[in-house]
mmCIF file of C-alpha atoms and ligand atoms in Angstrom:
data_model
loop_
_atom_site.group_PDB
_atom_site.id
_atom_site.type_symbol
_atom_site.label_atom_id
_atom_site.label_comp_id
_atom_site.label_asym_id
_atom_site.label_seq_id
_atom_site.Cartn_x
_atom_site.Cartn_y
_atom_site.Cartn_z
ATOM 1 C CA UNK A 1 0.000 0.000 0.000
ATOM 2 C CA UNK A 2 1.545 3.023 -1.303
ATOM 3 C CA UNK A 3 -0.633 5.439 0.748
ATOM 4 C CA UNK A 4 -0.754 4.810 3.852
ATOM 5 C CA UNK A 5 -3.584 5.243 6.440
ATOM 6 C CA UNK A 6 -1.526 8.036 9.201
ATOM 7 C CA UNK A 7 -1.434 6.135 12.852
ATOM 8 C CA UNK A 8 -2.934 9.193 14.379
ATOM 9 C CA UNK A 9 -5.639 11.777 13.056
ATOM 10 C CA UNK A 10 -4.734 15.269 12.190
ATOM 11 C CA UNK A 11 -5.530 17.839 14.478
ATOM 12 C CA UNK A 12 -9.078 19.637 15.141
ATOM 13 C CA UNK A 13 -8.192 23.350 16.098
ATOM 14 C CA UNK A 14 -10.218 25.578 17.123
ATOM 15 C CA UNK A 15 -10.551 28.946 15.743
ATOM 16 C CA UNK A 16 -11.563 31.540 18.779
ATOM 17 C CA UNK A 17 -13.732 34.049 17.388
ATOM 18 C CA UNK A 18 -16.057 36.338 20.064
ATOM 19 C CA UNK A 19 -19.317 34.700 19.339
ATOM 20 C CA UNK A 20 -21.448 32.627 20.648
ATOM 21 C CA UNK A 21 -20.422 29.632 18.084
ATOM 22 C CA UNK A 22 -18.180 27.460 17.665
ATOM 23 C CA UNK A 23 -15.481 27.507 14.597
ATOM 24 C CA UNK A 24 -13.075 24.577 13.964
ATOM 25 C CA UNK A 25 -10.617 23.573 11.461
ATOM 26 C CA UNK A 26 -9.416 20.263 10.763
ATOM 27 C CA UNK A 27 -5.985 19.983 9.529
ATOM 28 C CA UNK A 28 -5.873 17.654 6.114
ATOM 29 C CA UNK A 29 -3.372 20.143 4.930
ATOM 30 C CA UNK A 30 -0.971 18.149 7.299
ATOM 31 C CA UNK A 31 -1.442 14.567 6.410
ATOM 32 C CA UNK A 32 1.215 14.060 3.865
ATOM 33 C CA UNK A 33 4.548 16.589 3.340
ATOM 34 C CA UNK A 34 4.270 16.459 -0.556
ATOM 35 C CA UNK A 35 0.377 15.251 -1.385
ATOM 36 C CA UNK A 36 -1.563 17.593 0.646
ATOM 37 C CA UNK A 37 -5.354 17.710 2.070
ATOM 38 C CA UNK A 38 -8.039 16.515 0.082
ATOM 39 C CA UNK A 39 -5.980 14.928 -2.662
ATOM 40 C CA UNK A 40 -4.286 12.611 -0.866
ATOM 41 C CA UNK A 41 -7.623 10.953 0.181
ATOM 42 C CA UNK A 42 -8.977 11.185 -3.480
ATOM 43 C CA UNK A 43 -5.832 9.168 -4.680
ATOM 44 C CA UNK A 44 -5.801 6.896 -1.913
ATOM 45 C CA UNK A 45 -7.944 4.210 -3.063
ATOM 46 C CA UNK A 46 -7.340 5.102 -7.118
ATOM 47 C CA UNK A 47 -4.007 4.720 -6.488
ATOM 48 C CA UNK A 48 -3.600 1.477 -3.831
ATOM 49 C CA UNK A 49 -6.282 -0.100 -6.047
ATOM 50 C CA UNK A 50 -4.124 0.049 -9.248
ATOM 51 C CA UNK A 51 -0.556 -0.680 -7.551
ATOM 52 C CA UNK A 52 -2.199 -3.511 -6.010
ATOM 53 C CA UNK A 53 -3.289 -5.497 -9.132
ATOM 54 C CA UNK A 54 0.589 -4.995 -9.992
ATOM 55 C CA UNK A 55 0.702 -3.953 -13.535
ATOM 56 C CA UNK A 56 3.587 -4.596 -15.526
ATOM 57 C CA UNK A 57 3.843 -1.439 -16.979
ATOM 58 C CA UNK A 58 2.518 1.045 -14.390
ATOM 59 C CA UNK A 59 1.683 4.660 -15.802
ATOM 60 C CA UNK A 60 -0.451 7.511 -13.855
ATOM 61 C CA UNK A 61 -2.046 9.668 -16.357
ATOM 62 C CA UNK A 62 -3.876 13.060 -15.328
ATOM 63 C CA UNK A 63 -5.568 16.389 -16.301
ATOM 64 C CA UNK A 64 -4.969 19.778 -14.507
ATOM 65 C CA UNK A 65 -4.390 23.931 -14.692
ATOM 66 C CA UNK A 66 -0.971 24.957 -14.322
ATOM 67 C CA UNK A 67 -1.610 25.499 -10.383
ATOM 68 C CA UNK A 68 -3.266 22.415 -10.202
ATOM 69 C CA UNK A 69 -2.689 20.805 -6.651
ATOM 70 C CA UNK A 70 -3.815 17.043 -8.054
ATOM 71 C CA UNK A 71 -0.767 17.448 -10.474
ATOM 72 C CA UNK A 72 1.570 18.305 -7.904
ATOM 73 C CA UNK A 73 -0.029 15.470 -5.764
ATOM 74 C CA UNK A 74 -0.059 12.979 -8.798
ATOM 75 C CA UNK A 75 3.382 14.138 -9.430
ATOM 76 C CA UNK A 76 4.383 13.066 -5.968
ATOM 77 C CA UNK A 77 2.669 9.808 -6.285
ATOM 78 C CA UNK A 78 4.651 9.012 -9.395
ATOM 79 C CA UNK A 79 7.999 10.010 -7.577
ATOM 80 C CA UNK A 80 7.166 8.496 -4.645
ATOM 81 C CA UNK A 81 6.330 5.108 -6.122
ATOM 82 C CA UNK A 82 8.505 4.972 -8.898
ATOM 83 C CA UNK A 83 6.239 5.428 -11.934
ATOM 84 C CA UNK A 84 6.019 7.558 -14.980
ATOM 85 C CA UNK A 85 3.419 10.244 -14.645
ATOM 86 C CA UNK A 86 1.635 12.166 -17.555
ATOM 87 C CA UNK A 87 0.034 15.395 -16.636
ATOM 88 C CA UNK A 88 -1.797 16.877 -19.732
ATOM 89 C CA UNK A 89 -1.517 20.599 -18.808
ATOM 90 C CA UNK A 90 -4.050 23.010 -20.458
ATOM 91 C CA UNK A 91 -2.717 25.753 -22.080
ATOM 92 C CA UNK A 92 -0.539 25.530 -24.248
ATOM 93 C CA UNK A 93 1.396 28.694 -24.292
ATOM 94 C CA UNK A 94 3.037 27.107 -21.074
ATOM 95 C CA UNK A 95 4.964 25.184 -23.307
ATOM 96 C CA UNK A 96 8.212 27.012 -22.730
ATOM 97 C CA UNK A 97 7.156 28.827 -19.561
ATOM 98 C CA UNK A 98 6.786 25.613 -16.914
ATOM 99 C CA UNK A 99 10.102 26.801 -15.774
ATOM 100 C CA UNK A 100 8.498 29.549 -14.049
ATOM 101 C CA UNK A 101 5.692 28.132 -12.436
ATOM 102 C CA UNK A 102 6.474 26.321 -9.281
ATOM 103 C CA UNK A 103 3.705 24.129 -9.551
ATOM 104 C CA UNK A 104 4.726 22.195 -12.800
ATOM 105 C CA UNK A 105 8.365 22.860 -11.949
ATOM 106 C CA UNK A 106 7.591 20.937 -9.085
ATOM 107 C CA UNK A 107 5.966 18.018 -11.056
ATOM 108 C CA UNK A 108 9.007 17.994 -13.212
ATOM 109 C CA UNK A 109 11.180 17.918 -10.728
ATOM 110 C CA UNK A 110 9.234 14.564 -9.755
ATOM 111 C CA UNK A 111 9.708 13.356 -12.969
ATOM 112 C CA UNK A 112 6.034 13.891 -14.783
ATOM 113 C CA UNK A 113 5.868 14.351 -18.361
ATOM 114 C CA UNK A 114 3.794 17.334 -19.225
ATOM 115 C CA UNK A 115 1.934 17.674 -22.214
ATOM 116 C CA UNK A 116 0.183 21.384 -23.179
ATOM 117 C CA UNK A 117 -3.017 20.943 -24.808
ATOM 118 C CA UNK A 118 -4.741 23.872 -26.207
ATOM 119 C CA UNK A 119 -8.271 25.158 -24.084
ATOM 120 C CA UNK A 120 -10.158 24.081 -26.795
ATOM 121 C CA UNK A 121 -8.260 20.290 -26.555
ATOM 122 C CA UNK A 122 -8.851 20.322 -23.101
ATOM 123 C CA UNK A 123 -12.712 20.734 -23.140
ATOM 124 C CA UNK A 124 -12.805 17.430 -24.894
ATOM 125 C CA UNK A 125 -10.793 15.586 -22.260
ATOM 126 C CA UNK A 126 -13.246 12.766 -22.242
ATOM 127 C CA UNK A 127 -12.290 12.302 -25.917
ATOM 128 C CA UNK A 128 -8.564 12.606 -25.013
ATOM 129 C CA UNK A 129 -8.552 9.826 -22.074
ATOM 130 C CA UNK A 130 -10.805 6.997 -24.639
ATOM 131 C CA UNK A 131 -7.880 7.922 -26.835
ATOM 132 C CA UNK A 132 -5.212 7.486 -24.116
ATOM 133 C CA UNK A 133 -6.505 4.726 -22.342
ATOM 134 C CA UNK A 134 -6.829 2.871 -25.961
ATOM 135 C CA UNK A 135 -2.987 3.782 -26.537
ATOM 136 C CA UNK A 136 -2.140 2.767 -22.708
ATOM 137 C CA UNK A 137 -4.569 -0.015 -21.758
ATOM 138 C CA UNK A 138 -2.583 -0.538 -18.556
ATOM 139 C CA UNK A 139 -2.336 3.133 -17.902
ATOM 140 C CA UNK A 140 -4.539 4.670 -14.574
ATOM 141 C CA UNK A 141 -6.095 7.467 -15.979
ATOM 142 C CA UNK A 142 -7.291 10.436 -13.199
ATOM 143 C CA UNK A 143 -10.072 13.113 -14.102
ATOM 144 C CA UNK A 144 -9.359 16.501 -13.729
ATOM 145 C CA UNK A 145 -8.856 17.336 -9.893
ATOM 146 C CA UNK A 146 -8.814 13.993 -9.558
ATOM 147 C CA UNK A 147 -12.930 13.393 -8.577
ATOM 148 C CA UNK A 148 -14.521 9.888 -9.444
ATOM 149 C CA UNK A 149 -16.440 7.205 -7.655
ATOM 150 C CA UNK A 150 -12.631 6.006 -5.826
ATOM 151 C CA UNK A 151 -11.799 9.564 -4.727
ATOM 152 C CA UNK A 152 -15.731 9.527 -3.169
ATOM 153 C CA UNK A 153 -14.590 6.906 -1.235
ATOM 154 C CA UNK A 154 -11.323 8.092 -0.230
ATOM 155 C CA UNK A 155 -12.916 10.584 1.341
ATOM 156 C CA UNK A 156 -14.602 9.197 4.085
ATOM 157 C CA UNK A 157 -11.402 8.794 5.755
ATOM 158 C CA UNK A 158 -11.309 12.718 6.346
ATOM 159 C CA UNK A 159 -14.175 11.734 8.554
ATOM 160 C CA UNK A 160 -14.029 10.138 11.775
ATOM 161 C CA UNK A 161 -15.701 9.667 15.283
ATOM 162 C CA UNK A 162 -14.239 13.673 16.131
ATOM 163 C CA UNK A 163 -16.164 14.778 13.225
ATOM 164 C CA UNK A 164 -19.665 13.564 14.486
ATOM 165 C CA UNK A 165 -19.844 16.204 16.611
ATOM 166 C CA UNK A 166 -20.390 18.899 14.615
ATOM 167 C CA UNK A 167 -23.948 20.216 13.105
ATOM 168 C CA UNK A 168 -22.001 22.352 9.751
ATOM 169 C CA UNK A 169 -19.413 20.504 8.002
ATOM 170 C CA UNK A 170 -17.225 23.219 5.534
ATOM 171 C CA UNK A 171 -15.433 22.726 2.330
ATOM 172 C CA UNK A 172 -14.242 23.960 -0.229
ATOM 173 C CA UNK A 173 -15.606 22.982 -3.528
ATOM 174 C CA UNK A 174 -13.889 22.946 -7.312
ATOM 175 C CA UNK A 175 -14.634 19.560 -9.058
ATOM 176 C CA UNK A 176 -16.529 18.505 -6.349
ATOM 177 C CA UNK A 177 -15.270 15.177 -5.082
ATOM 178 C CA UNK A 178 -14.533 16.335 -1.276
ATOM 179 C CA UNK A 179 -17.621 17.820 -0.700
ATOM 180 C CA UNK A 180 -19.381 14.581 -2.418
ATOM 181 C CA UNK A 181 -17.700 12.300 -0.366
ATOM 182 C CA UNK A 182 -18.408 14.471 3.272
ATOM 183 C CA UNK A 183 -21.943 14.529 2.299
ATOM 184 C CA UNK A 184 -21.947 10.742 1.329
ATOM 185 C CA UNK A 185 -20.448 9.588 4.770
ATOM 186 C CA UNK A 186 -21.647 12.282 7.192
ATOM 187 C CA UNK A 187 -24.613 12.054 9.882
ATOM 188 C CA UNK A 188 -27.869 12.712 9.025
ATOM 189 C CA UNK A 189 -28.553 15.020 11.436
ATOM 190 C CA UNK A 190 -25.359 17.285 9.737
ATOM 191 C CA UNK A 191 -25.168 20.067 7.570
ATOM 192 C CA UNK A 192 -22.488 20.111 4.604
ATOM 193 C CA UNK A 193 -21.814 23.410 3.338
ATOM 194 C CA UNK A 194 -19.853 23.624 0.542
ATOM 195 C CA UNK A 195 -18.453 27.038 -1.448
ATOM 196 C CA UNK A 196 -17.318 27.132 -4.491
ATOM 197 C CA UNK A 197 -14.068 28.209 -5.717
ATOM 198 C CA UNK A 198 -15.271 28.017 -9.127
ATOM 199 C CA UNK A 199 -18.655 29.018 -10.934
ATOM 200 C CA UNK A 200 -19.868 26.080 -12.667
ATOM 201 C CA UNK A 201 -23.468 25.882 -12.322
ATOM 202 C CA UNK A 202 -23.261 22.129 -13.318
ATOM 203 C CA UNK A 203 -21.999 21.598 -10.111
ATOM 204 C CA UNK A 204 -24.745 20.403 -8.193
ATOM 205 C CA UNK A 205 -25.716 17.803 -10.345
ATOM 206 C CA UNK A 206 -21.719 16.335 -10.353
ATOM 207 C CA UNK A 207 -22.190 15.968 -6.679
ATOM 208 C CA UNK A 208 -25.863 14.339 -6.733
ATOM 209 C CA UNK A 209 -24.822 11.857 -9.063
ATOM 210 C CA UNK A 210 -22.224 11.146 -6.952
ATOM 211 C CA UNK A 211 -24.192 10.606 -3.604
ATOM 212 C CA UNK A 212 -27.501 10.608 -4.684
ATOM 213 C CA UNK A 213 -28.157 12.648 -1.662
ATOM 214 C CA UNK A 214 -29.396 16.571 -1.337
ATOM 215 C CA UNK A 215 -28.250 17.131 2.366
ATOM 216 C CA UNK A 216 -25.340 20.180 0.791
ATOM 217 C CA UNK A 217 -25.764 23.530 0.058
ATOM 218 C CA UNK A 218 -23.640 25.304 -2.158
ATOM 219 C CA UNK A 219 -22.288 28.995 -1.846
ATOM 220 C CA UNK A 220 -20.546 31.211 -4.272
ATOM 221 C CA UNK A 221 -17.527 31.779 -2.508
ATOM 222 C CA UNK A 222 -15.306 32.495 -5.883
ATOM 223 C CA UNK A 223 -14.854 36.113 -5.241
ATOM 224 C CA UNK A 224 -15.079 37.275 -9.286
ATOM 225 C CA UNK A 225 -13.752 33.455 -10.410
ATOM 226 C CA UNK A 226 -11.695 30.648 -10.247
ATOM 227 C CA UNK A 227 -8.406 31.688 -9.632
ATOM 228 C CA UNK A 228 -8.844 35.569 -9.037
ATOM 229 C CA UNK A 229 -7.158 36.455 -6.421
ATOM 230 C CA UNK A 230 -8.470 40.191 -4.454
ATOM 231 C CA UNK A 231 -6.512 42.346 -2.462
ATOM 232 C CA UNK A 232 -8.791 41.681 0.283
ATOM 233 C CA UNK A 233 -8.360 37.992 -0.137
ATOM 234 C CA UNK A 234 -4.571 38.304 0.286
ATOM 235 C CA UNK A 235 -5.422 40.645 3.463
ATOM 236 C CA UNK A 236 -7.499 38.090 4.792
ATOM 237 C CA UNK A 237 -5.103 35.592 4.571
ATOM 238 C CA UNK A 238 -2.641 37.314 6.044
ATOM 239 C CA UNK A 239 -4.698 38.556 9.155
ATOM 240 C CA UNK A 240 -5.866 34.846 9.487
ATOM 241 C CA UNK A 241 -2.233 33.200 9.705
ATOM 242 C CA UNK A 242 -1.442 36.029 11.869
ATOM 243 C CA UNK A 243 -4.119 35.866 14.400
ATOM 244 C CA UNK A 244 -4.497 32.188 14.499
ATOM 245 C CA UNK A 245 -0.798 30.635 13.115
ATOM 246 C CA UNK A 246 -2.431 28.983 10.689
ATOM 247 C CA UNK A 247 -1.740 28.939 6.529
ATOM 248 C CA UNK A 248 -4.461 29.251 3.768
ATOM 249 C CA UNK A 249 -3.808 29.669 0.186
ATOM 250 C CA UNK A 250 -5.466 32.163 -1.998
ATOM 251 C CA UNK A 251 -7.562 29.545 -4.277
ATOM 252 C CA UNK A 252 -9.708 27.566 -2.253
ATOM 253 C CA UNK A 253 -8.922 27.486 2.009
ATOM 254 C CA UNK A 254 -8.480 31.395 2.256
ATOM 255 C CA UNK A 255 -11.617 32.122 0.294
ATOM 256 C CA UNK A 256 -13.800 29.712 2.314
ATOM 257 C CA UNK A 257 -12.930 31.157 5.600
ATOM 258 C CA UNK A 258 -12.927 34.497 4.607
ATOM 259 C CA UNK A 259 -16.769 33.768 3.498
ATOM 260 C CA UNK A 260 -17.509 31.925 6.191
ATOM 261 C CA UNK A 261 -16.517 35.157 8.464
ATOM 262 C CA UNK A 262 -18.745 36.755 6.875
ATOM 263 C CA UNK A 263 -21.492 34.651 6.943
ATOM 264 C CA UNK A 264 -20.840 34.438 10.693
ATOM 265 C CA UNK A 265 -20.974 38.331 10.824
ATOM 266 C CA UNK A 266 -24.283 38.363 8.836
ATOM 267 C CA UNK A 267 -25.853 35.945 11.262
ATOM 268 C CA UNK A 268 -26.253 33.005 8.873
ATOM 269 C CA UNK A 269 -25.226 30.316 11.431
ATOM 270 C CA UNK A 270 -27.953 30.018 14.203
ATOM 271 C CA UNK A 271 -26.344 30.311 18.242
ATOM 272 C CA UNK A 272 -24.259 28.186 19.289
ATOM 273 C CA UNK A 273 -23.391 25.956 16.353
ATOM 274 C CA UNK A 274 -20.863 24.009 16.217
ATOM 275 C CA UNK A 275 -18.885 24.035 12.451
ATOM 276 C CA UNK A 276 -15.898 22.661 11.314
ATOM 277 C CA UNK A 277 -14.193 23.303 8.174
ATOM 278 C CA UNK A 278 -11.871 21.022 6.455
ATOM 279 C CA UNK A 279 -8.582 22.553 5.655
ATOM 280 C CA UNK A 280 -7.962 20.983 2.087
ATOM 281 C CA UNK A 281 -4.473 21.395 1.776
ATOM 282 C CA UNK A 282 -2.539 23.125 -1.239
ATOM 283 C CA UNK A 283 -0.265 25.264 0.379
ATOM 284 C CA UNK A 284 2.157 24.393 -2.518
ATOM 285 C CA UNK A 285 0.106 26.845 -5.166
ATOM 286 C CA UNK A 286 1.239 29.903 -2.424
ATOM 287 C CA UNK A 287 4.413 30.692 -4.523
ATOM 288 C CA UNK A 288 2.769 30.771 -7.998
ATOM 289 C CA UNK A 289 -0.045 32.996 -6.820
ATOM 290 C CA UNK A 290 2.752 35.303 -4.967
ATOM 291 C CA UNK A 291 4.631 35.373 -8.503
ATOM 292 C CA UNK A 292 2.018 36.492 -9.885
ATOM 293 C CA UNK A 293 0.993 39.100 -7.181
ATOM 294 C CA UNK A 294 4.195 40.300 -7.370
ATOM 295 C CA UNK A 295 4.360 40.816 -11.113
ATOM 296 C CA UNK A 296 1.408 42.958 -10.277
ATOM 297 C CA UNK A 297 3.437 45.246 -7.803
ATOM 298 C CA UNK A 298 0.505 43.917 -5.166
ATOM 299 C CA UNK A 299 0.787 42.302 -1.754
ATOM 300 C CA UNK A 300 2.131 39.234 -1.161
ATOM 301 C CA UNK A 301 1.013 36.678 0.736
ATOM 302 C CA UNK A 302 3.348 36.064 3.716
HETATM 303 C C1 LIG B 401 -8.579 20.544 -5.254
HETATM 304 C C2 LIG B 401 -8.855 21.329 -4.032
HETATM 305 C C3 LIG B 401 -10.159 21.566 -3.567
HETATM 306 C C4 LIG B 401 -11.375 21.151 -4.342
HETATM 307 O O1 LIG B 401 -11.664 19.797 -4.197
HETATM 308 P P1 LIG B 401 -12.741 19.119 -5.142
HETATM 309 O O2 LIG B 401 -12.835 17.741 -4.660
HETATM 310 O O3 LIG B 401 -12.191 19.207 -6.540
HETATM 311 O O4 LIG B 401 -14.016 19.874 -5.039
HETATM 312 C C5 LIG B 401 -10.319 22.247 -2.376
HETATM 313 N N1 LIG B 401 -9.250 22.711 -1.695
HETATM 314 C C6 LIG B 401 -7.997 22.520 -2.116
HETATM 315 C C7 LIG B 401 -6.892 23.099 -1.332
HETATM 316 C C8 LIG B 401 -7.753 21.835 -3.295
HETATM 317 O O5 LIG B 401 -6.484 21.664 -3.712
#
């Protein structure tokens, strides 16, 4: 078993604010070094599954942005377990400017292969993995962000007897495998909130057909879209790690808790509920969005 189940559970802080609720943060971010939060429970099954039936020619092959965190997570896989890894990158203007991204400099330096597709290529990725998987029969191919029925499962494990005591469970939401999987497994008498990083009204339906249950909400938490990063975003984040020691990046963590304060300012969470959010990891994509900040002569994030 290449990924391992950790021998103790990351830590539940708690996040003092002056209010008569509760606010909690559960640390995913910490349970691997190089394959952070979320994705490392969406590739634990996908990946232990495929190692396991010991193929002879073993090849991971995945979709992502060029801050993707599944590619630097699949990357890390691939390194890790000594396989070749393909990451079909979209965009292909990247072509001879990976060296300054630190997210696919990173999956180089693990030893992925990285192919730039054009946008257009990429919208027909479905095409694109019928043609891989036809070319690489023995190949494990990941979807984008790295969200199937195996990731669902993987899931669960971010959910244990500590988590049962909360009545809102908080993620953030881009393909939306985490949040699937935390409304699969959860109590019934739980709330999942989940806010979205990106606007993609298809979303709800991705996660119904994945749990065939309605007990989410979904909140526009993308702050003018997917990637956009805000002055007041970077403040935010700042303030947070200052006040409370503890790192969010600018794509998905920082804006979630930065809505979630204000949804907790506008009264949307009745007295004395209890909520915990899931810190999802990613910390990596912190340099690329500071690279880019900083091209911008804006803030950085510290
Ligand atoms: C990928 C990612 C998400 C989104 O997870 P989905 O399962 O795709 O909805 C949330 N937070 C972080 C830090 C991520 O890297």
């Amino acid at each position: 078993m290449l990924l391992k189940l950790p021998t103790e559970p990351v830590p539940i802080q708690e996040i003092p604010i002056q209010k008569n609720i509760k606010l909690f943060i559960k640390r995913e971010d910490q349970i691997h070094p190089l394959i952070s939060g979320n994705k490392y429970w969406k590739l634990f099954h996908n990946v232990n599954h495929y190692l396991e039936k010991s193929p002879d020619n073993p090849y991971i092959i995945t979709f992502g942005g060029a801050f993707s965190n599944h590619i630097a997570a699949v990357s890390a896989v691939g390194s890790l377990a000594g396989i070749p890894t393909l990451g079909i990158i979209r965009g292909e203007e990247l072509q001879h400017k990976w060296r300054d991204n630190p997210t696919l400099l990173f999956a180089k330096r693990n030893g992925m292969n990285l192919k730039f597709v054009t946008r257009e290529e990429y919208r027909h990725k479905e095409k694109l993995t019928e043609f891989l998987q036809q070319e690489f029969p023995e190949a494990l191919i990941v979807p984008e962000g790295g969200t199937n029925k195996e990731a669902v499962e993987g899931v669960k494990m971010m959910l244990n007897e500590q988590t049962k005591d909360f009545d809102y469970l908080c993620t953030a939401v881009g393909t939306g495998g985490t949040i699937a999987g935390i409304s699969k497994f959860c109590e019934e008498n739980q709330k999942v909130i989940g806010f979205k990083a990106v606007d993609d009204a298809s979303l709800e339906n991705k996660i119904f057909e994945l749990t065939l249950k309605h007990n989410f909400d979904l909140i526009d938490s993308c702050f003018g879209g997917y990637g956009k990063i805000n002055d007041g975003n970077v403040r935010f984040i700042n303030d947070f790690k200052e006040r409370y020691g503890i790192p969010l990046e600018p794509v998905y963590t920082g804006k979630m808790m930065e809505k979630i304060f204000d949804l907790i300012e506008e009264g949307y969470f009745p007295e004395n509920s209890k909520i915990l959010c899931f810190h999802t990891g990613g910390l990596q994509g912190i340099e690329g969005a500071n690279l880019l900040l900083e091209k911008q002569n804006r803030n950085l994030i510290i």
